[in-house]
Tab-separated table of C-alpha atoms in Angstrom:
chain	number	residue	atom	x	y	z
Z	1	MET	CA	-20.480	2.735	10.654
Z	2	LEU	CA	-23.048	-0.040	11.194
Z	3	LEU	CA	-23.203	-0.619	7.432
Z	4	THR	CA	-19.391	-0.771	7.293
Z	5	LEU	CA	-19.264	-3.361	10.075
Z	6	PHE	CA	-22.036	-5.377	8.419
Z	7	LEU	CA	-20.196	-5.407	5.072
Z	8	PHE	CA	-16.922	-6.192	6.855
Z	9	PHE	CA	-18.243	-9.367	8.502
Z	10	LEU	CA	-20.409	-10.339	5.507
Z	11	SER	CA	-17.513	-10.112	3.052
Z	12	ALA	CA	-15.271	-12.111	5.422
Z	13	ALA	CA	-17.929	-14.830	5.626
Z	14	VAL	CA	-18.342	-14.875	1.833
Z	15	ILE	CA	-14.566	-15.184	1.386
Z	16	TYR	CA	-14.455	-18.173	3.755
Z	17	PHE	CA	-17.417	-19.840	2.031
Z	18	ALA	CA	-15.898	-19.267	-1.427
Z	19	CYS	CA	-12.529	-20.585	-0.223
Z	20	GLU	CA	-14.240	-23.857	0.716
Z	21	PHE	CA	-15.211	-24.238	-2.957
Z	22	PHE	CA	-11.811	-22.992	-4.159
Z	23	VAL	CA	-9.636	-25.409	-2.163
Z	24	ASN	CA	-11.923	-28.291	-3.114
Z	25	GLY	CA	-11.811	-27.349	-6.798
Z	26	VAL	CA	-8.083	-26.638	-6.944
Z	27	GLU	CA	-7.275	-30.042	-5.429
Z	28	TRP	CA	-9.208	-31.706	-8.256
Z	29	VAL	CA	-7.522	-29.468	-10.846
Z	30	GLY	CA	-4.139	-30.465	-9.412
Z	31	HIS	CA	-5.221	-34.109	-9.567
Z	32	ARG	CA	-6.160	-33.716	-13.245
Z	33	PHE	CA	-2.776	-32.109	-13.976
Z	34	HIS	CA	-1.064	-35.010	-12.139
Z	35	LEU	CA	0.356	-32.634	-9.517
Z	36	GLY	CA	1.211	-33.551	-5.950
Z	37	ALA	CA	0.038	-31.712	-2.870
Z	38	THR	CA	3.032	-29.393	-2.674
Z	39	ALA	CA	2.858	-28.148	-6.280
Z	40	THR	CA	-0.924	-27.836	-6.018
Z	41	GLY	CA	-0.468	-25.536	-3.011
Z	42	THR	CA	2.608	-23.578	-4.134
Z	43	VAL	CA	1.571	-23.032	-7.765
Z	44	LEU	CA	-2.157	-23.442	-8.430
Z	45	ALA	CA	-3.694	-22.382	-5.113
Z	46	ALA	CA	-1.114	-19.664	-4.439
Z	47	PHE	CA	-1.474	-18.083	-7.871
Z	48	GLY	CA	-5.252	-17.979	-7.597
Z	49	THR	CA	-5.445	-16.494	-4.116
Z	50	ALA	CA	-2.639	-13.999	-4.869
Z	51	LEU	CA	-4.821	-12.239	-7.434
Z	52	PRO	CA	-6.555	-9.858	-4.950
Z	53	GLU	CA	-3.350	-8.415	-3.498
Z	54	SER	CA	-1.671	-8.261	-6.916
Z	55	ALA	CA	-4.710	-6.366	-8.166
Z	56	VAL	CA	-4.364	-3.845	-5.307
Z	57	THR	CA	-0.748	-3.147	-6.292
Z	58	PHE	CA	-1.595	-3.005	-10.007
Z	59	MET	CA	-4.482	-0.550	-9.584
Z	60	ALA	CA	-2.463	1.682	-7.243
Z	61	VAL	CA	0.768	1.923	-9.261
Z	62	VAL	CA	-0.806	2.014	-12.740
Z	63	PHE	CA	-3.848	4.215	-12.168
Z	64	GLY	CA	-2.751	6.170	-9.092
Z	65	GLU	CA	-2.578	9.871	-9.944
Z	66	THR	CA	-0.695	11.093	-6.887
Z	67	PRO	CA	2.454	9.868	-5.088
Z	68	GLU	CA	0.292	9.019	-2.065
Z	69	GLN	CA	-1.917	6.735	-4.170
Z	70	LYS	CA	1.120	4.991	-5.674
Z	71	ASP	CA	2.490	4.563	-2.144
Z	72	ILE	CA	-0.475	2.304	-1.413
Z	73	GLY	CA	0.747	-0.076	-4.130
Z	74	VAL	CA	4.306	-0.066	-2.776
Z	75	GLY	CA	2.951	-0.574	0.743
Z	76	ALA	CA	0.915	-3.558	-0.443
Z	77	ALA	CA	3.981	-5.040	-2.181
Z	78	MET	CA	5.969	-4.793	1.067
Z	79	GLY	CA	3.133	-5.479	3.514
Z	80	GLY	CA	1.851	-8.620	1.778
Z	81	PRO	CA	5.025	-10.670	2.344
Z	82	LEU	CA	5.149	-9.431	5.952
Z	83	VAL	CA	1.627	-10.682	6.647
Z	84	LEU	CA	2.307	-14.053	5.000
Z	85	ALA	CA	5.648	-14.547	6.765
Z	86	THR	CA	4.172	-13.752	10.177
Z	87	LEU	CA	0.397	-13.877	10.590
Z	88	ALA	CA	-0.379	-16.543	7.980
Z	89	TYR	CA	2.151	-19.029	9.374
Z	90	ALA	CA	1.071	-18.181	12.919
Z	91	VAL	CA	-2.576	-18.876	12.024
Z	92	VAL	CA	-1.581	-22.331	10.752
Z	93	GLY	CA	0.356	-22.973	13.960
Z	94	ILE	CA	-2.512	-21.888	16.209
Z	95	ALA	CA	-5.026	-23.889	14.152
Z	96	LEU	CA	-2.822	-26.993	14.435
Z	97	TRP	CA	-2.482	-26.481	18.186
Z	98	ARG	CA	-6.257	-26.222	18.623
Z	99	ALA	CA	-6.882	-29.252	16.403
Z	100	ARG	CA	-4.413	-31.422	18.351
Z	101	ARG	CA	-5.222	-30.424	21.916
Z	102	GLY	CA	-5.396	-33.439	24.193
Z	103	GLY	CA	-3.064	-35.580	22.093
Z	104	GLN	CA	0.445	-36.736	22.889
Z	105	PRO	CA	2.733	-33.669	23.238
Z	106	ALA	CA	5.443	-34.975	20.885
Z	107	LYS	CA	2.941	-35.809	18.134
Z	108	ALA	CA	0.842	-32.696	18.722
Z	109	ASN	CA	3.839	-30.397	18.198
Z	110	CYS	CA	5.262	-31.959	15.017
Z	111	ILE	CA	4.693	-30.557	11.525
Z	112	ASN	CA	3.584	-33.005	8.832
Z	113	ALA	CA	5.249	-31.483	5.763
Z	114	ASP	CA	8.368	-31.659	3.604
Z	115	GLN	CA	10.344	-29.275	5.794
Z	116	ARG	CA	13.509	-29.362	3.663
Z	117	ARG	CA	11.487	-28.305	0.621
Z	118	LEU	CA	9.832	-25.528	2.602
Z	119	ALA	CA	13.314	-24.415	3.698
Z	120	ARG	CA	14.347	-24.125	0.046
Z	121	ASP	CA	11.289	-21.951	-0.577
Z	122	GLN	CA	12.271	-19.686	2.314
Z	123	ALA	CA	15.816	-19.430	0.917
Z	124	TRP	CA	14.497	-18.454	-2.537
Z	125	PHE	CA	12.203	-15.881	-0.966
Z	126	MET	CA	14.958	-14.449	1.234
Z	127	GLY	CA	17.330	-13.953	-1.685
Z	128	ILE	CA	14.695	-12.204	-3.792
Z	129	PHE	CA	13.417	-10.131	-0.876
Z	130	VAL	CA	16.874	-8.894	0.155
Z	131	PHE	CA	17.513	-7.870	-3.450
Z	132	LYS	CA	14.256	-5.925	-3.758
Z	133	VAL	CA	14.792	-4.156	-0.414
Z	134	GLY	CA	18.302	-3.257	-1.558
Z	135	LEU	CA	16.859	-1.740	-4.734
Z	136	GLY	CA	14.668	0.441	-2.522
Z	137	LEU	CA	17.791	2.114	-1.152
Z	138	LEU	CA	19.214	3.067	-4.547
Z	139	ALA	CA	18.171	5.428	-7.344
Z	140	PHE	CA	19.370	4.911	-10.925
Z	141	ALA	CA	17.881	5.374	-14.384
Z	142	TRP	CA	17.589	1.751	-15.512
Z	143	LYS	CA	16.021	0.395	-12.297
Z	144	PRO	CA	12.581	-0.210	-13.942
Z	145	TRP	CA	14.135	-2.778	-16.290
Z	146	LEU	CA	15.003	-4.949	-13.301
Z	147	GLY	CA	11.292	-5.686	-12.877
Z	148	ILE	CA	11.708	-8.189	-15.718
Z	149	LEU	CA	14.206	-10.080	-13.559
Z	150	PHE	CA	11.572	-10.594	-10.843
Z	151	LEU	CA	9.057	-12.015	-13.338
Z	152	ALA	CA	11.697	-14.356	-14.779
Z	153	THR	CA	12.623	-15.528	-11.288
Z	154	TYR	CA	9.028	-16.485	-10.547
Z	155	GLY	CA	8.925	-18.411	-13.814
Z	156	LEU	CA	12.025	-20.369	-12.764
Z	157	TYR	CA	10.468	-21.063	-9.362
Z	158	VAL	CA	7.302	-22.490	-10.961
Z	159	LYS	CA	9.391	-24.647	-13.302
Z	160	ARG	CA	11.347	-25.988	-10.324
Z	161	GLU	CA	8.189	-26.747	-8.335
Z	162	LEU	CA	6.591	-28.661	-11.196
Z	163	SER	CA	9.737	-30.640	-12.030
Z	164	HIS	CA	10.405	-31.740	-8.433
Z	165	ASP	CA	6.863	-32.498	-7.338
Z	166	GLU	CA	5.812	-35.680	-5.621
Z	167	GLU	CA	3.188	-38.038	-7.034
Z	168	ARG	CA	-0.363	-36.784	-7.229
Z	169	ALA	CA	-2.920	-37.737	-4.616
Z	170	ASP	CA	-5.309	-40.577	-5.401
Z	171	SER	CA	-8.888	-39.542	-6.100
Z	172	GLU	CA	-9.945	-41.523	-3.034
Z	173	ASP	CA	-7.991	-39.040	-0.897
Z	174	LEU	CA	-10.006	-36.099	-2.251
Z	175	GLU	CA	-13.384	-34.917	-1.039
Z	176	PRO	CA	-16.142	-35.011	-3.705
Z	177	LEU	CA	-16.273	-31.945	-5.944
Z	178	LYS	CA	-18.892	-29.659	-4.425
Z	179	LEU	CA	-20.529	-28.934	-7.783
Z	180	ARG	CA	-20.676	-32.687	-8.550
Z	181	PRO	CA	-20.979	-34.409	-5.164
Z	182	ARG	CA	-22.113	-37.745	-6.634
Z	183	ASP	CA	-19.423	-37.874	-9.321
Z	184	THR	CA	-16.503	-40.008	-8.104
Z	185	ASP	CA	-14.173	-38.738	-10.858
Z	186	PRO	CA	-15.310	-35.293	-12.104
Z	187	SER	CA	-13.880	-33.954	-15.353
Z	188	MET	CA	-11.434	-31.074	-15.692
Z	189	PHE	CA	-14.286	-28.881	-16.973
Z	190	TRP	CA	-16.244	-29.138	-13.735
Z	191	ALA	CA	-13.156	-28.842	-11.504
Z	192	ALA	CA	-11.885	-25.777	-13.381
Z	193	SER	CA	-15.357	-24.185	-13.493
Z	194	GLN	CA	-15.788	-24.491	-9.730
Z	195	THR	CA	-12.280	-23.128	-9.103
Z	196	ILE	CA	-12.719	-20.123	-11.422
Z	197	LEU	CA	-16.193	-19.266	-10.098
Z	198	ALA	CA	-14.880	-19.416	-6.541
Z	199	LEU	CA	-11.986	-17.118	-7.496
Z	200	VAL	CA	-14.412	-14.564	-8.966
Z	201	VAL	CA	-16.410	-14.550	-5.726
Z	202	ILE	CA	-13.211	-14.311	-3.632
Z	203	ALA	CA	-11.963	-11.363	-5.721
Z	204	GLY	CA	-15.267	-9.489	-5.414
Z	205	ALA	CA	-15.638	-10.124	-1.701
Z	206	SER	CA	-11.978	-9.200	-1.100
Z	207	HIS	CA	-12.524	-5.872	-2.861
Z	208	VAL	CA	-15.442	-5.122	-0.533
Z	209	PHE	CA	-13.429	-6.290	2.480
Z	210	VAL	CA	-10.460	-4.033	1.616
Z	211	ASN	CA	-12.768	-1.031	1.236
Z	212	GLN	CA	-14.273	-1.646	4.665
Z	213	ILE	CA	-10.803	-2.026	6.199
Z	214	GLU	CA	-9.829	1.369	4.765
Z	215	VAL	CA	-13.017	2.989	6.096
Z	216	LEU	CA	-12.459	1.478	9.538
Z	217	GLY	CA	-8.849	2.650	9.433
Z	218	VAL	CA	-9.896	6.219	8.742
Z	219	ALA	CA	-12.522	6.023	11.495
Z	220	MET	CA	-9.802	4.919	13.930
Z	221	GLY	CA	-7.573	7.785	12.830
Z	222	ALA	CA	-5.037	5.694	10.895
Z	223	SER	CA	-3.066	7.512	8.194
Z	224	PRO	CA	-3.153	6.249	4.561
Z	225	HIS	CA	0.403	4.980	5.007
Z	226	VAL	CA	-0.582	2.914	8.047
Z	227	ALA	CA	-3.632	1.573	6.234
Z	228	ALA	CA	-1.471	0.601	3.239
Z	229	LEU	CA	1.139	-1.172	5.363
Z	230	LEU	CA	-0.835	-2.592	8.280
Z	231	LEU	CA	-4.497	-2.989	7.333
Z	232	ALA	CA	-4.767	-3.503	3.564
Z	233	PRO	CA	-2.253	-6.417	3.419
Z	234	VAL	CA	-4.172	-8.285	6.139
Z	235	ALA	CA	-7.333	-7.880	4.081
Z	236	THR	CA	-5.794	-8.928	0.779
Z	237	GLU	CA	-4.030	-11.949	2.310
Z	238	LEU	CA	-7.281	-13.187	3.851
Z	239	PRO	CA	-7.897	-15.829	1.119
Z	240	GLU	CA	-4.547	-17.517	1.837
Z	241	ILE	CA	-5.278	-17.473	5.560
Z	242	MET	CA	-8.775	-18.882	4.978
Z	243	ASN	CA	-7.391	-21.612	2.713
Z	244	ALA	CA	-4.851	-22.543	5.378
Z	245	LEU	CA	-7.547	-22.807	8.050
Z	246	ILE	CA	-9.704	-25.008	5.819
Z	247	TRP	CA	-6.840	-27.351	4.921
Z	248	VAL	CA	-5.697	-27.619	8.559
Z	249	ARG	CA	-9.254	-28.473	9.551
Z	250	GLN	CA	-9.196	-31.232	6.907
Z	251	GLY	CA	-5.861	-32.545	8.207
Z	252	LYS	CA	-3.942	-31.340	5.118
Z	253	GLU	CA	-1.302	-29.114	6.694
Z	254	ARG	CA	1.104	-29.874	3.829
Z	255	LEU	CA	-1.267	-28.084	1.447
Z	256	ALA	CA	-1.780	-25.239	3.928
Z	257	LEU	CA	1.952	-24.594	4.331
Z	258	ALA	CA	2.631	-25.010	0.602
Z	259	ASN	CA	-0.080	-22.461	-0.223
Z	260	ILE	CA	1.501	-19.860	2.057
Z	261	SER	CA	4.995	-20.643	0.777
Z	262	GLY	CA	3.924	-20.291	-2.861
Z	263	ALA	CA	1.981	-17.096	-2.160
Z	264	MET	CA	5.098	-15.596	-0.586
Z	265	MET	CA	7.061	-16.256	-3.780
Z	266	ILE	CA	4.381	-14.497	-5.809
Z	267	GLN	CA	4.375	-11.566	-3.399
Z	268	ALA	CA	8.162	-11.311	-3.614
Z	269	THR	CA	8.118	-11.107	-7.409
Z	270	ILE	CA	4.949	-10.046	-9.266
Z	271	PRO	CA	3.721	-7.074	-7.141
Z	272	SER	CA	7.344	-6.023	-6.676
Z	273	ALA	CA	7.898	-6.071	-10.437
Z	274	LEU	CA	4.822	-3.856	-10.905
Z	275	GLY	CA	6.099	-1.422	-8.286
Z	276	ILE	CA	9.579	-1.302	-9.831
Z	277	PHE	CA	8.126	-0.809	-13.313
Z	278	MET	CA	5.773	2.041	-12.361
Z	279	THR	CA	7.269	3.841	-9.323
Z	280	PRO	CA	10.714	5.105	-8.222
Z	281	TRP	CA	10.747	2.195	-5.711
Z	282	LEU	CA	12.441	4.127	-2.933
Z	283	LEU	CA	11.625	2.778	0.530
Z	284	ASP	CA	11.112	5.041	3.542
Z	285	ALA	CA	11.613	4.053	7.189
Z	286	PRO	CA	8.262	2.230	7.702
Z	287	LEU	CA	8.725	0.236	4.495
Z	288	LEU	CA	12.274	-0.676	5.491
Z	289	ALA	CA	10.974	-1.744	8.906
Z	290	ALA	CA	8.418	-3.987	7.188
Z	291	GLY	CA	11.283	-5.524	5.221
Z	292	LEU	CA	13.360	-6.036	8.372
Z	293	PHE	CA	10.618	-7.822	10.322
Z	294	THR	CA	9.809	-9.943	7.265
Z	295	MET	CA	13.448	-11.041	6.986
Z	296	LEU	CA	13.650	-11.793	10.713
Z	297	SER	CA	10.613	-14.043	10.475
Z	298	ILE	CA	11.834	-15.770	7.316
Z	299	GLY	CA	15.249	-16.279	8.878
Z	300	LEU	CA	13.688	-18.091	11.830
Z	301	LEU	CA	11.435	-20.170	9.553
Z	302	TRP	CA	14.373	-21.108	7.318
Z	303	LEU	CA	16.537	-22.227	10.226
Z	304	ARG	CA	13.793	-24.419	11.699
Z	305	PHE	CA	12.641	-25.905	8.373
Z	306	ARG	CA	16.235	-26.556	7.215
Z	307	ARG	CA	16.923	-28.630	10.339
Z	308	SER	CA	13.480	-30.304	10.111
Z	309	VAL	CA	12.736	-29.182	13.664
Z	310	MET	CA	9.810	-26.849	13.003
Z	311	SER	CA	7.171	-27.282	15.705
Z	312	VAL	CA	3.664	-25.971	16.241
Z	313	PRO	CA	4.753	-23.516	19.000
Z	314	ALA	CA	7.606	-22.140	16.858
Z	315	LEU	CA	5.293	-21.720	13.866
Z	316	SER	CA	2.765	-19.877	16.029
Z	317	ALA	CA	5.437	-17.623	17.513
Z	318	VAL	CA	6.353	-15.872	14.241
Z	319	GLY	CA	3.131	-13.874	14.563
Z	320	GLY	CA	4.968	-11.898	17.233
Z	321	PHE	CA	7.043	-10.177	14.524
Z	322	TYR	CA	3.848	-8.663	13.111
Z	323	ALA	CA	2.906	-7.383	16.578
Z	324	LEU	CA	6.347	-5.779	16.877
Z	325	PHE	CA	5.922	-4.117	13.491
Z	326	ALA	CA	2.498	-2.776	14.494
Z	327	ALA	CA	4.050	-1.369	17.677
Z	328	TYR	CA	6.798	0.276	15.626
Z	329	LEU	CA	4.254	1.915	13.301
Z	330	GLY	CA	2.333	3.228	16.282
Z	331	TRP	CA	5.498	4.724	17.717
Z	332	HIS	CA	6.636	6.125	14.352
Z	333	PHE	CA	3.406	7.856	13.383
Z	334	TYR	CA	1.801	8.729	16.705
Z	335	ALA	CA	4.626	9.138	19.238
């Protein structure tokens, strides 16, 4: 158990350290591609940090030999969006609150982001998510073919993000590339190399982190289903949460929120497509509950972003939906 705890904290520290290099590198890659902050967060950063959780779903549904093993992939596909829609946004809210303590209340509670654009992202996610939950209630022969629709939808989302992006940030607004700290305008080669190397480290450390989460879950008496729904998604979404903390610390909450928003779109489409391709995609009560709490959180986020009235307290409060889901799982499995 001591070794498990040591690896747990070590891998978390490595993920945070690697995310420092990743967010720095991906900002320079976005600059080289002439992308603004929102597209950099929703497309580049989100796609990179979504690899660990997509890999969990892929390995489970493709190479799983038993229904229980494939259930882990389905649980990850449903649990990932839940974690992003609740805990990840709440972490940004709490981090903003801590960073602004002592300031003027009105300014300390405001969100510096394109809230209408974030509302559109929530609306896209809600439509896709409702459709995929609905598929989980039905059984028919040609269901696997609908996985193609999810991949096409993500492609349309990326096209929309790139075509409606704001102007890129000036190089003076970016911190020096960590691999080339004295270079005021590093090339794409160095920016891409740093980003890719950081992703490799994040993927490896995330794999170790997930394994330790599963071991700790077993030691605490959690069933595989609980681990798949409650523990594994928290572990695999850690890079997005780390990125958000780093960007909030740097005063770049627009990037932090865009990263979470883009990661949610990936989680609503790519892992879901894999699950629909390779499993019957029939959702039981815990999975449906995960979908319900996700939709409740997204509904609240959409309403606040659409009216441009999202505040730090409201953003922090959505974490309560995850606590309610955890309480439901405890009642369902152990009552």
